[in-house]
């Protein structure tokens, strides 16, 4: 079996292009919407500490592993795991594709709300009653329509190829995203009553450091936020040709991702507290972002008209650069596995996912359950399998691939130790804690609960 040649698969033009795309995949709605919310729930700074530990001990070594498999195989994850691991690993490849489809199906619905908010913010037509507005935007025909538009956008980028589509889109959107983020964070410091927001976000609650809930929340959040467990970053690394130190690249991506999530919280909470909107956060899981924040912006008058535009445009960029990495996993599988032309593969996959996302566009409970099952549970399963594949099945090969850019034997041993022992233990414990909520989510999915 020969891997398709680089000419037909495509590759990154520059190292910065690859890094920016990987950061673009990681930085997404998860950073803006869930991180701050979970931190405030999970003991503030205590959550941040647990989160950082998980990222360092599990996230970075696993991301390094995904990078290694991708660059080593030079083909789509769905095929790579089978070729490297043997036929018994075929189901893992299918799991990756299943997760890509399952996550994008609902991710695109939330991205659709974001797009609607961005457009209405530009037109200054977000009403003052943001609760009612969100209810109208978030489920029903409107949600379906914007989900469709967002999927078309994502499909167009992915159809454009690695250099002309993915790399170019990230090269334009990511710097703008950083600029807006920093601008908004500085602006947030000028809010007269924002101080208690910082305190609420980060006040440490040491009692929570050792709680199962916080560990589970931090693990789930880190996998989703770092785009781990379903071959997204593996796919991106399969377009790499160079000798980069893959562990350092993983560290860079993880730190950037954390940085953005952390700074986003420094925007969200001061705004919410400045206007005393905390009670509105609980109205839905995404209440902070889509209900409380725009209500705060609304009270700012003319300044608010600019600030809300900046915020939702930033969110839209974050969503789009993540969505293209999800679609790319599916498209790469079709291009490498079924020998389809990239454009046809993008259209076929984009179309199928648009249809499969419709139930989530009409029912936010379904959306939440899909997120719990695929976006949390299955990602951890995928990450655990990846750790076994790399740590036990192909370790010598993987180590040699890592050595191309990292000649420090001690660091490579440390990496292998984390992948073989630390990551599996942590992930199995987390899977245990997730069993019950996952079961409830699956029941909710099959009954289409409301
Ligand atoms: N990381 C993105 C976010 O935080 C979402 C995402 C993109 C993702 N690609 C992924 C999550 C792959 C899991 C797997 O919003």
XYZ file of C-alpha atoms and ligand atoms in Angstrom:
465
model
C 0.000 0.000 0.000
C 1.603 3.274 -1.036
C 0.642 6.603 0.432
C -0.688 9.165 -2.038
C 2.020 11.546 -3.154
C 2.421 14.991 -1.625
C 1.459 16.631 -4.858
C -2.094 15.324 -4.717
C -2.462 15.596 -0.936
C -1.089 19.114 -0.558
C 1.230 20.534 2.100
C 1.820 23.707 4.119
C 3.804 26.491 2.474
C 5.475 27.611 5.698
C 6.043 26.517 9.277
C 4.058 29.542 10.443
C 1.216 28.411 8.213
C 1.058 25.049 9.955
C 1.339 26.542 13.443
C -1.280 29.178 12.796
C -3.652 26.554 11.412
C -3.127 24.315 14.438
C -3.723 27.248 16.785
C -6.713 28.186 14.639
C -8.154 24.724 15.146
C -7.606 24.820 18.879
C -8.847 28.360 19.464
C -12.576 28.201 18.928
C -15.962 28.553 20.504
C -14.743 26.288 23.303
C -12.259 28.924 24.439
C -14.753 31.725 24.584
C -17.830 29.898 25.698
C -16.905 27.066 27.999
C -13.576 27.867 29.574
C -14.622 30.940 31.512
C -17.901 29.344 32.487
C -16.242 26.204 33.798
C -13.574 28.175 35.596
C -16.157 30.241 37.444
C -18.053 27.075 38.364
C -15.051 24.952 39.170
C -13.384 27.041 41.818
C -11.837 29.862 39.783
C -8.079 29.728 40.011
C -8.363 26.162 41.360
C -9.896 25.082 38.054
C -7.187 26.921 36.149
C -4.481 25.056 38.072
C -6.053 21.628 37.476
C -6.636 22.540 33.850
C -3.008 23.531 33.337
C -1.807 20.313 34.974
C -3.957 18.226 32.641
C -2.791 20.209 29.631
C 0.858 19.742 30.604
C 0.725 16.078 31.630
C -1.848 14.717 29.187
C -2.702 17.312 26.538
C 0.756 18.254 25.301
C 2.133 14.680 25.177
C -0.961 13.479 23.330
C -0.865 16.380 20.905
C 2.783 15.533 20.278
C 1.670 11.946 19.603
C -0.953 13.081 17.105
C 1.626 15.262 15.356
C 4.033 12.309 15.230
C 1.507 9.896 13.728
C 0.425 12.467 11.150
C 3.871 13.454 9.949
C 5.093 9.869 10.030
C 2.190 8.496 7.998
C 1.765 11.362 5.514
C -1.825 10.294 5.050
C -5.237 10.778 6.597
C -5.669 9.565 10.198
C -8.364 7.114 9.170
C -5.772 5.220 7.098
C -2.706 6.104 9.129
C -3.762 4.296 12.291
C -4.497 1.124 10.345
C -1.284 1.165 8.347
C 0.884 1.880 11.388
C -0.974 -0.190 13.969
C -2.364 -3.035 11.904
C -5.924 -4.070 10.966
C -7.086 -4.164 14.594
C -6.792 -0.355 14.654
C -9.186 0.246 11.751
C -12.105 1.097 14.095
C -10.068 3.950 15.620
C -9.874 5.513 12.168
C -13.644 5.251 11.866
C -14.073 6.735 15.329
C -12.063 9.793 14.248
C -14.258 10.361 11.221
C -17.413 9.755 13.254
C -16.304 12.368 15.803
C -15.469 14.858 13.070
C -18.957 14.511 11.628
C -20.662 14.447 15.034
C -18.915 17.494 16.448
C -19.155 19.647 13.346
C -22.875 18.846 13.069
C -23.626 20.794 16.267
C -20.568 23.074 16.311
C -21.802 24.580 13.081
C -25.184 25.313 14.656
C -23.542 27.359 17.433
C -21.301 28.971 14.838
C -24.486 29.819 12.946
C -25.873 31.695 15.978
C -22.546 33.493 16.151
C -22.794 34.502 12.534
C -26.317 35.765 13.065
C -25.161 37.793 16.084
C -22.208 39.204 14.128
C -24.425 40.281 11.253
C -27.038 41.812 13.556
C -24.280 43.532 15.550
C -22.930 45.137 12.400
C -26.443 46.284 11.498
C -27.005 47.448 15.093
C -30.138 45.395 15.275
C -29.590 43.180 18.331
C -32.652 43.891 20.481
C -32.400 44.842 24.164
C -34.277 41.755 25.279
C -31.410 39.420 24.534
C -33.090 36.458 26.225
C -35.987 36.503 23.795
C -33.646 37.210 20.907
C -31.500 34.184 21.790
C -34.561 31.969 22.081
C -35.551 32.946 18.557
C -32.070 32.650 17.092
C -30.997 29.411 18.744
C -33.574 26.896 17.604
C -35.892 26.615 14.654
C -35.759 27.662 11.016
C -33.437 30.631 11.694
C -30.869 28.420 13.386
C -31.089 25.922 10.536
C -30.587 28.638 7.935
C -27.471 30.104 9.550
C -26.100 26.614 10.179
C -26.444 26.004 6.464
C -24.711 29.274 5.543
C -21.861 28.567 7.938
C -21.404 25.053 6.529
C -21.218 26.478 3.003
C -18.477 28.862 4.140
C -16.544 26.056 5.825
C -16.890 23.844 2.764
C -15.619 26.577 0.439
C -12.466 27.051 2.538
C -11.740 23.326 2.756
C -12.378 22.840 -0.958
C -9.663 25.445 -1.567
C -6.950 23.010 -0.469
C -4.214 23.053 2.150
C -2.271 26.118 0.992
C -4.982 28.038 -0.834
C -7.814 27.197 1.568
C -6.756 26.261 5.103
C -3.452 28.126 5.287
C -4.720 31.297 3.669
C -7.895 31.453 5.761
C -5.923 31.086 9.000
C -3.288 33.585 7.878
C -5.987 36.213 7.474
C -8.323 35.439 10.349
C -6.015 34.477 13.208
C -3.989 37.715 13.436
C -7.226 39.697 13.334
C -8.631 37.506 16.078
C -5.603 38.157 18.327
C -5.814 41.876 17.674
C -9.501 42.100 18.549
C -9.016 39.905 21.621
C -6.269 42.069 23.081
C -8.157 45.244 22.228
C -11.280 44.014 23.995
C -9.338 42.839 27.056
C -7.740 46.277 27.416
C -11.098 47.950 26.948
C -12.619 45.694 29.633
C -10.170 47.055 32.224
C -11.764 50.483 31.793
C -15.182 49.315 32.987
C -15.825 51.077 36.296
C -17.372 48.104 38.076
C -15.575 45.271 36.342
C -13.298 44.469 39.270
C -15.659 42.072 40.977
C -15.852 40.171 37.687
C -12.139 39.365 37.803
C -12.556 38.308 41.417
C -15.480 36.028 40.646
C -13.658 34.448 37.712
C -10.414 33.721 39.508
C -11.004 33.720 43.246
C -9.391 30.436 44.232
C -11.474 27.825 45.968
C -8.773 25.351 47.070
C -11.340 22.833 48.289
C -12.205 22.121 44.674
C -8.719 21.184 43.524
C -9.231 17.553 44.474
C -12.827 17.155 43.392
C -13.854 14.633 40.762
C -16.108 17.187 39.083
C -13.286 19.618 38.519
C -10.947 16.911 37.209
C -13.602 15.671 34.788
C -14.532 19.162 33.654
C -10.892 20.124 33.169
C -10.092 16.968 31.182
C -13.145 17.280 28.953
C -12.537 20.954 28.387
C -8.850 20.466 27.587
C -9.517 17.798 24.955
C -12.194 19.820 23.244
C -10.251 23.052 23.425
C -6.987 21.534 22.196
C -8.800 19.703 19.354
C -7.498 16.382 20.652
C -8.783 12.843 20.361
C -10.153 12.728 16.830
C -7.239 13.200 14.496
C -7.739 16.866 13.633
C -4.194 17.880 14.495
C -2.980 14.538 13.140
C -4.443 15.506 9.788
C -2.767 18.909 9.897
C 0.585 17.290 10.742
C 0.229 14.905 7.812
C 0.766 17.918 5.536
C 4.135 18.626 7.214
C 7.338 17.791 5.428
C 9.949 19.427 7.605
C 12.032 18.384 10.617
C 10.367 20.563 13.242
C 10.512 19.652 16.914
C 6.977 18.355 17.263
C 6.955 18.541 21.067
C 7.796 22.226 20.919
C 5.073 22.826 18.323
C 2.562 21.098 20.609
C 3.627 23.243 23.540
C 3.241 26.391 21.452
C -0.249 25.421 20.335
C -1.339 24.477 23.859
C -0.012 27.689 25.404
C -1.629 29.860 22.742
C -4.907 28.056 23.225
C -4.778 28.511 26.983
C -3.764 32.141 26.602
C -6.767 32.934 24.445
C -9.185 31.100 26.742
C -7.781 32.870 29.774
C -7.916 36.325 28.195
C -11.447 35.694 26.924
C -12.487 35.236 30.554
C -10.920 38.612 31.343
C -13.377 40.129 28.869
C -16.507 38.148 29.641
C -16.610 38.483 33.426
C -15.895 42.214 33.838
C -18.682 42.983 31.359
C -21.140 40.689 33.120
C -20.330 42.103 36.554
C -20.172 45.701 35.478
C -23.813 45.452 34.519
C -24.895 43.036 37.241
C -25.945 40.361 34.792
C -24.786 37.279 36.625
C -28.297 35.911 37.052
C -28.676 35.766 33.292
C -25.644 33.553 32.808
C -27.503 30.530 34.102
C -30.372 30.840 31.652
C -28.601 28.395 29.357
C -25.174 26.786 29.072
C -24.214 29.447 26.607
C -26.014 32.183 28.521
C -22.854 34.125 29.336
C -21.937 34.510 25.713
C -25.222 34.929 23.933
C -27.505 36.474 26.550
C -25.592 38.290 29.286
C -22.790 39.781 27.163
C -24.934 41.394 24.475
C -27.215 42.722 27.220
C -24.169 44.400 28.729
C -23.009 45.774 25.390
C -26.502 47.145 24.867
C -26.228 49.290 27.990
C -23.059 50.919 26.678
C -24.819 52.939 24.018
C -22.620 53.886 21.062
C -19.476 52.224 22.418
C -21.479 49.044 22.700
C -22.312 49.171 19.004
C -18.628 48.818 18.171
C -17.712 46.475 20.973
C -20.381 43.913 20.201
C -19.435 43.906 16.519
C -15.784 43.324 17.405
C -16.681 40.583 19.852
C -18.944 38.560 17.607
C -16.749 38.944 14.539
C -13.875 37.614 16.633
C -16.041 34.710 17.757
C -17.004 33.964 14.172
C -13.335 33.834 13.092
C -12.585 31.502 15.985
C -15.462 29.231 14.995
C -14.572 29.135 11.309
C -10.889 28.308 11.769
C -11.939 25.437 14.075
C -14.732 24.156 11.862
C -12.415 23.810 8.875
C -10.159 21.506 10.895
C -13.132 19.311 11.777
C -14.269 19.069 8.170
C -10.703 18.468 7.023
C -10.541 15.170 8.951
C -13.526 13.847 7.029
C -12.355 15.249 3.697
C -8.839 13.842 4.124
C -10.338 10.411 4.784
C -12.321 10.628 1.548
C -9.393 11.965 -0.486
C -6.854 9.411 0.767
C -9.193 6.498 1.374
C -11.766 6.744 -1.394
C -9.503 8.593 -3.871
C -12.058 11.340 -4.289
C -11.088 14.742 -5.634
C -10.788 17.261 -2.800
C -13.545 19.486 -4.115
C -16.012 16.653 -4.501
C -15.069 15.277 -1.098
C -15.586 18.672 0.556
C -18.993 19.128 -1.045
C -20.152 15.598 -0.203
C -18.996 15.803 3.416
C -20.248 19.369 3.866
C -23.648 18.421 2.533
C -23.982 15.337 4.713
C -22.966 17.210 7.864
C -25.390 20.031 7.105
C -28.231 17.517 7.031
C -27.025 15.673 10.127
C -26.844 18.981 12.030
C -30.510 19.815 11.478
C -31.814 17.991 14.587
C -29.424 20.092 16.692
C -30.614 23.266 14.973
C -34.178 22.536 16.037
C -33.484 21.326 19.560
C -30.819 22.760 21.861
C -31.220 19.853 24.297
C -30.249 17.495 21.510
C -27.309 19.794 20.774
C -26.165 19.605 24.381
C -26.467 15.826 24.469
C -24.490 15.464 21.255
C -21.806 17.649 22.790
C -21.713 15.512 25.931
C -21.495 12.246 24.011
C -19.214 13.081 21.083
C -17.556 16.332 22.166
C -16.574 15.059 25.611
C -16.820 11.294 26.015
C -15.742 10.031 22.592
C -12.831 12.468 22.415
C -11.425 11.012 25.608
C -11.919 7.505 24.209
C -10.094 8.552 21.035
C -7.286 10.100 23.062
C -6.916 6.976 25.183
C -6.705 4.772 22.079
C -4.137 7.119 20.558
C -2.044 6.868 23.725
C -2.131 3.057 23.512
C -1.291 3.048 19.811
C 1.677 5.372 20.173
C 2.841 4.280 23.621
C 2.604 0.507 23.208
C 2.186 -0.461 19.571
C 4.529 1.803 17.581
C 6.711 3.419 20.236
C 10.143 2.846 18.586
C 8.909 4.257 15.281
C 7.184 7.161 16.992
C 10.246 7.926 19.059
C 12.410 7.962 15.932
C 10.001 10.374 14.273
C 10.076 12.674 17.301
C 13.879 12.435 17.314
C 14.023 14.094 13.894
C 13.448 17.401 15.656
C 14.237 16.603 19.293
C 17.579 14.988 20.012
C 17.341 15.249 23.805
C 16.892 11.606 24.892
C 15.771 12.540 28.410
C 12.916 14.672 27.126
C 11.835 11.937 24.734
C 11.822 9.392 27.567
C 9.747 11.762 29.660
C 7.294 12.140 26.790
C 7.025 8.356 26.343
C 6.467 7.904 30.069
C 3.620 10.422 30.062
C 2.009 8.746 27.037
C 2.382 5.199 28.375
C 1.424 5.668 32.007
C 0.172 9.071 33.052
C -2.249 9.776 30.199
C -3.978 6.362 30.264
C -4.459 6.402 34.032
C -5.902 9.924 34.056
C -8.132 9.226 31.065
C -9.493 5.948 32.400
C -10.392 7.625 35.694
C -12.121 10.438 33.811
C -14.028 7.950 31.651
C -15.288 6.342 34.848
C -16.621 9.663 36.115
C -18.181 10.352 32.728
C -20.033 7.037 32.465
C -23.276 8.166 34.046
C -23.692 11.591 32.392
C -22.709 10.028 29.069
C -25.359 7.343 29.429
C -27.968 10.005 30.181
C -26.867 11.970 27.123
C -27.140 8.904 24.889
C -30.652 8.193 26.171
C -31.514 11.849 25.490
C -30.143 11.563 21.966
C -32.090 8.484 20.960
C -35.331 9.821 22.428
C -34.733 13.303 20.939
C -35.536 14.681 24.405
C -36.527 18.331 24.701
N -10.924 23.313 19.623
C -12.089 23.919 19.062
C -12.730 24.818 20.106
O -12.199 25.024 21.163
C -13.075 22.941 18.523
C -12.459 21.899 17.672
C -11.897 22.033 16.469
C -12.283 20.559 18.005
N -11.394 20.867 16.021
C -11.598 19.937 16.935
C -12.604 19.847 19.125
C -11.261 18.613 17.006
C -12.275 18.516 19.176
C -11.600 17.896 18.143
O -13.777 25.343 19.898
